[in-house]
Amino acid sequence: MTTVPGIRSAVEADLAEQLSTFAREFVADLEAQGRLVEAGGAGVLERLRTQVETWQNCPEAYHAAVDTIVEDCGYPSEVAMRIATALNRKGLIPGDDAEPRHDRAPASVPDREEPGPGTEDSGPRHDRAPVPDHEGPVRGGEGPVPRRDHGPASVPALDVLEPGPRHDRASATSPLVPTARGAIVLHLADRGAGRVVAEHGAAPVPKRVDGQVPRVRPAAARSRAVGWGSASARAVSVAAGLQADHLARLEAMQITADGERVTVAIKATSLADWEYWLDAIGAPRNVRTRTAGHAQVAAGTLDGVAVHLTAHGVPELLQEANDTAVDPFYLWGRIYDLGMGQVDRTDRIWLSLGRRQDERGMPLLVLRGMDGPPYPLSSIIMAHGPLTPTPLPSGGMAGDSA
């Protein structure tokens, strides 16, 4: 049979389209089920699965130790689980019984086939290795267990004779250990833990609820700081408000909550940026600023929370404005050019008389077009500020009509 090239191309195109549709539907289905992860996400899920399995296979005292390390010491849960695992390997954490036990087979050993109904021995079996009899008969666990775990075929199964402590249990998180291979492992008894129990009594072990999801915290989670309170919460709220309203500005660098206060950092490109942020942080008109290196520092208050502003580049801008002004006067973080008119918030123009109030040198200004008395610049700013410069009117000074 001769194959027609046109027909083959059509079939190939149809198959390619069907495969493409199937692939898109398959990927969409995986995303809907939450089974499609980003690059590196599989490793995170694998670590989380390992943590959950380790948590489920460990005794109740292990859970209590992890919770204590996380809540009282402030360590991440992953670090706390490593510490508790190391303590468990040393035999410093008791098992399900009141005394430490070390006769569990490793959790990583696969289970053998369950015995059928015709098996001769249908009672509970254990994967404990034989230990030398130094103090009487071999001791086992307390009563039957609901599930039968079998070790390698080379390890003889021992029936439970009487309750008592055993010291040949392998770590629940380690790979094949000598106990699982049939070797005899001797562990030294925990002397320190015995003294602590004798002095303070046995620590209460929380009971586990069947079906309850284990509390495995992410590695990045940390306990709340000791000093956390309503003041810190208000600082976080104020910082969030400042970020939402002002962080999009080009000169804004950082807005963060620092304990019970908020810190703001900017890189000003003009004195207008500096004055904008003084208003944004709630700084009063008579705010006292100081120079710190190449930055100007000021403080304000928003909703009862102190806000500290660090404006980089402002000292240079103030010096530049001082050099270009006809009659410069520095007051409360701003340069006022008294050679120009000053417009208040009601659009009235104030003119300088060229006189000072006293030895402190506070300038005196009068309202243009009025015959009223002169007022000091500081009083005008507090009562009618802010002031913005404007060119002097062509008519002259204070006595001219508007």
Coordinates of C-alpha atoms in Angstrom, one line a residue, residues 41-326:
G41 CA 8.7 22.8 45.8
A42 CA 9.0 19.0 45.6
G43 CA 11.9 19.1 48.0
V44 CA 9.9 21.2 50.4
L45 CA 7.0 18.7 50.2
E46 CA 9.4 15.8 50.7
R47 CA 10.9 17.5 53.8
L48 CA 7.4 18.1 55.2
R49 CA 6.4 14.5 54.6
T50 CA 9.5 13.3 56.4
Q51 CA 8.8 15.6 59.3
V52 CA 5.2 14.3 59.6
E53 CA 6.3 10.6 59.4
T54 CA 9.0 11.2 62.0
W55 CA 6.4 12.9 64.2
Q56 CA 3.9 10.1 63.9
N57 CA 6.5 7.3 64.6
C58 CA 7.9 8.9 67.8
P59 CA 6.7 8.6 71.4
E60 CA 4.5 11.1 73.2
A61 CA 7.4 12.4 75.2
Y62 CA 9.1 13.3 71.9
H63 CA 6.1 15.4 70.9
A64 CA 6.2 17.1 74.3
A65 CA 10.0 17.8 73.9
V66 CA 9.5 19.4 70.5
D67 CA 6.7 21.6 71.7
T68 CA 8.7 22.7 74.7
I69 CA 11.8 23.6 72.6
V70 CA 9.7 25.6 70.1
E71 CA 7.4 27.4 72.6
D72 CA 9.9 28.0 75.4
C73 CA 13.2 28.3 73.6
G74 CA 11.9 30.0 70.4
Y75 CA 13.6 27.6 68.0
P76 CA 12.0 26.7 64.6
S77 CA 10.2 23.4 64.6
E78 CA 12.7 21.8 62.2
V79 CA 15.6 22.6 64.6
A80 CA 13.5 21.5 67.6
M81 CA 12.8 18.1 65.9
R82 CA 16.5 17.6 65.2
I83 CA 17.3 18.3 68.9
A84 CA 14.6 16.0 70.1
T85 CA 15.7 13.3 67.7
A86 CA 19.3 13.5 69.0
L87 CA 18.0 13.3 72.6
N88 CA 15.9 10.3 71.6
R89 CA 18.9 8.5 70.1
K90 CA 20.8 9.1 73.4
G91 CA 17.9 7.6 75.3
L92 CA 17.2 10.8 77.1
I93 CA 13.5 10.9 76.1
P94 CA 11.3 8.2 77.6
G95 CA 9.1 6.1 75.3
D96 CA 5.4 5.3 75.5
D97 CA 6.0 3.7 78.9
A98 CA 7.0 5.6 82.1
E99 CA 10.6 4.4 81.6
P100 CA 12.8 4.7 78.5
R101 CA 12.6 1.8 76.0
H102 CA 14.9 1.0 73.2
D103 CA 13.5 -2.1 71.6
R104 CA 11.6 -0.7 68.7
A105 CA 12.6 -1.6 65.2
P106 CA 13.5 1.2 62.8
A107 CA 10.5 2.9 61.1
S108 CA 12.3 2.6 57.7
V109 CA 12.3 -1.3 57.8
P110 CA 9.5 -2.5 55.5
D111 CA 6.8 -4.6 57.0
R112 CA 6.8 -8.3 56.2
E113 CA 3.8 -10.2 55.0
E114 CA 1.0 -10.5 57.6
P115 CA 0.5 -14.1 58.7
G116 CA -2.6 -15.8 57.3
P117 CA -5.4 -17.4 59.3
G118 CA -3.6 -20.7 59.2
T119 CA -0.5 -19.5 60.9
E120 CA 0.3 -21.6 63.9
D121 CA 1.2 -18.6 66.1
S122 CA -1.5 -16.0 65.9
G123 CA -0.6 -14.1 69.0
P124 CA 1.4 -10.9 69.1
R125 CA 5.0 -11.1 67.8
H126 CA 7.8 -8.6 68.3
D127 CA 11.0 -7.8 66.4
R128 CA 13.2 -7.5 69.4
A129 CA 16.6 -9.0 69.3
P130 CA 17.8 -11.3 72.1
V131 CA 19.8 -9.6 74.9
P132 CA 22.1 -11.3 77.5
D133 CA 20.2 -12.3 80.6
H134 CA 22.0 -10.5 83.4
E135 CA 19.1 -9.9 85.7
G136 CA 16.7 -12.7 85.1
P137 CA 14.4 -13.7 82.2
V138 CA 14.1 -11.6 79.1
R139 CA 11.6 -8.7 79.5
G140 CA 9.3 -7.4 76.9
G141 CA 6.6 -4.8 76.3
E142 CA 3.4 -4.4 78.2
G143 CA 0.5 -6.4 76.6
P144 CA -0.3 -7.0 73.0
V145 CA 0.0 -4.3 70.3
P146 CA -2.7 -3.7 67.8
R147 CA -0.4 -4.2 64.8
R148 CA 2.3 -6.9 64.3
D149 CA 5.7 -5.6 63.1
H150 CA 8.2 -8.2 61.8
G151 CA 12.0 -7.6 61.5
P152 CA 14.3 -9.5 59.1
A153 CA 14.1 -13.2 58.9
S154 CA 17.4 -13.7 60.8
V155 CA 15.9 -12.1 64.0
P156 CA 14.1 -14.7 66.1
A157 CA 10.7 -13.5 67.3
L158 CA 10.3 -13.5 71.1
D159 CA 7.0 -13.8 72.9
V160 CA 6.2 -11.3 75.7
L161 CA 7.0 -12.7 79.1
E162 CA 6.6 -9.9 81.5
P163 CA 6.6 -6.1 81.5
G164 CA 9.8 -4.2 82.2
P165 CA 12.3 -1.9 80.6
R166 CA 14.3 -2.9 77.5
H167 CA 17.4 -1.2 76.3
D168 CA 17.8 -2.7 72.8
R169 CA 15.4 -0.5 70.9
A170 CA 16.8 1.1 67.8
S171 CA 16.2 4.7 66.9
A172 CA 12.9 5.3 65.1
T173 CA 14.5 7.6 62.5
S174 CA 17.8 5.7 61.7
P175 CA 18.3 3.2 58.9
L176 CA 19.1 -0.5 59.5
V177 CA 20.9 -0.8 62.8
P178 CA 22.7 -3.7 64.5
T179 CA 19.5 -4.7 66.4
A180 CA 17.5 -5.1 63.2
R181 CA 20.3 -7.3 61.8
G182 CA 20.2 -9.7 64.8
A183 CA 23.3 -8.2 66.6
I184 CA 23.2 -7.6 70.4
V185 CA 23.2 -3.9 71.3
L186 CA 23.7 -2.7 74.8
H187 CA 22.7 0.8 75.9
L188 CA 23.8 2.5 79.1
A189 CA 21.0 3.5 81.3
D190 CA 20.2 7.2 81.6
R191 CA 21.4 8.1 85.0
G192 CA 20.8 11.9 84.7
A193 CA 17.1 11.5 83.7
G194 CA 16.5 9.2 86.6
R195 CA 17.8 11.8 89.1
V196 CA 15.6 14.5 87.6
V197 CA 12.5 12.2 87.8
A198 CA 13.4 11.3 91.3
E199 CA 13.7 15.0 92.4
H200 CA 10.9 16.6 90.5
G201 CA 8.6 13.7 89.6
A202 CA 7.6 12.4 86.2
A203 CA 6.8 15.1 83.7
P204 CA 3.2 15.0 82.4
V205 CA 3.0 13.5 79.0
P206 CA 0.2 14.9 76.8
K207 CA -2.2 12.3 75.5
R208 CA -2.6 12.0 71.8
V209 CA -6.1 12.1 70.2
D210 CA -6.7 9.6 67.4
G211 CA -7.1 11.2 64.0
Q212 CA -5.6 14.5 65.2
V213 CA -3.3 16.2 62.7
P214 CA 0.3 16.5 64.2
R215 CA 1.4 20.0 64.9
V216 CA 4.3 20.4 62.6
R217 CA 5.3 24.1 62.3
P218 CA 7.2 25.5 59.3
A219 CA 10.9 25.9 59.7
A220 CA 10.5 29.7 59.4
A221 CA 8.0 30.0 62.2
R222 CA 9.2 31.4 65.4
S223 CA 7.6 32.2 68.7
R224 CA 6.4 35.7 69.3
A225 CA 8.9 38.0 71.1
V226 CA 8.5 38.3 74.8
G227 CA 8.0 42.1 74.7
W228 CA 5.1 41.9 72.2
G229 CA 2.1 43.8 73.3
S230 CA -0.6 46.3 72.2
A231 CA 2.1 49.0 71.6
S232 CA 3.9 46.7 69.2
A233 CA 0.7 45.9 67.5
R234 CA -0.1 49.6 67.0
A235 CA 3.3 50.1 65.6
V236 CA 2.8 47.3 63.0
S237 CA -0.6 48.9 62.1
V238 CA 0.9 52.4 61.6
A239 CA 3.8 51.0 59.5
A240 CA 1.3 49.1 57.3
G241 CA -0.7 52.3 56.8
L242 CA 2.4 54.3 55.9
Q243 CA 3.4 51.6 53.4
A244 CA 0.1 51.6 51.8
D245 CA -0.1 55.4 51.5
H246 CA 3.5 56.5 50.8
L247 CA 5.8 53.5 49.9
A248 CA 5.1 53.9 46.2
R249 CA 6.9 57.3 46.1
L250 CA 10.3 57.2 44.4
E251 CA 12.2 58.6 47.3
A252 CA 10.9 56.1 49.8
M253 CA 13.4 53.5 50.8
Q254 CA 12.0 51.6 53.8
I255 CA 9.1 51.7 56.3
T256 CA 9.3 49.2 59.1
A257 CA 7.9 48.6 62.6
D258 CA 10.7 48.5 65.1
G259 CA 9.3 47.4 68.5
E260 CA 7.0 50.1 69.7
R261 CA 8.0 52.6 67.1
V262 CA 8.1 53.0 63.3
T263 CA 11.2 53.9 61.3
V264 CA 11.1 55.5 57.9
A265 CA 14.1 56.0 55.5
I266 CA 14.0 58.1 52.4
K267 CA 16.5 59.4 49.8
A268 CA 15.3 63.0 49.1
T269 CA 16.0 64.5 45.8
S270 CA 14.5 67.9 46.7
L271 CA 13.4 69.8 49.8
A272 CA 9.8 69.2 48.7
D273 CA 10.4 65.5 49.5
W274 CA 11.7 66.3 52.9
E275 CA 8.7 68.6 53.7
Y276 CA 6.3 66.0 52.4
W277 CA 7.6 63.3 54.7
L278 CA 7.6 65.6 57.7
D279 CA 3.9 66.0 57.2
A280 CA 3.5 62.2 56.5
I281 CA 5.0 61.2 59.8
G282 CA 2.9 63.7 61.8
A283 CA 5.8 65.9 62.7
P284 CA 4.7 69.2 64.4
R285 CA 5.4 72.6 62.8
N286 CA 8.1 73.3 65.4
V287 CA 9.8 69.9 65.0
R288 CA 13.4 69.9 66.1
T289 CA 15.6 68.1 63.5
R290 CA 19.3 67.2 63.7
T291 CA 22.0 66.4 61.2
A292 CA 23.5 62.9 61.3
G293 CA 26.2 62.6 58.7
H294 CA 24.6 62.9 55.3
A295 CA 21.1 62.5 56.7
Q296 CA 18.6 64.7 58.5
V297 CA 16.7 63.1 61.3
A298 CA 13.2 64.1 62.7
A299 CA 10.4 62.4 64.7
G300 CA 6.6 62.6 64.6
T301 CA 3.6 60.8 66.0
L302 CA 0.8 58.9 64.3
D303 CA -2.0 57.3 66.3
G304 CA 0.1 57.5 69.5
V305 CA 3.1 55.7 67.8
A306 CA 6.4 57.4 67.5
V307 CA 7.6 57.6 63.9
H308 CA 11.4 58.3 63.2
L309 CA 12.4 59.7 59.9
T310 CA 15.9 59.5 58.4
A311 CA 16.2 61.5 55.2
H312 CA 19.4 60.9 53.3
G313 CA 20.7 63.8 51.2
V314 CA 18.7 66.6 53.0
P315 CA 21.7 68.3 54.7
E316 CA 23.2 68.9 51.2
L317 CA 19.9 70.2 49.9
L318 CA 19.5 72.6 52.9
Q319 CA 23.0 73.9 52.3
E320 CA 22.3 74.5 48.7
A321 CA 19.1 76.4 49.5
N322 CA 21.0 78.5 52.1
D323 CA 23.6 79.4 49.5
T324 CA 21.1 80.5 46.8
A325 CA 18.7 82.4 49.1
V326 CA 18.9 86.2 49.3

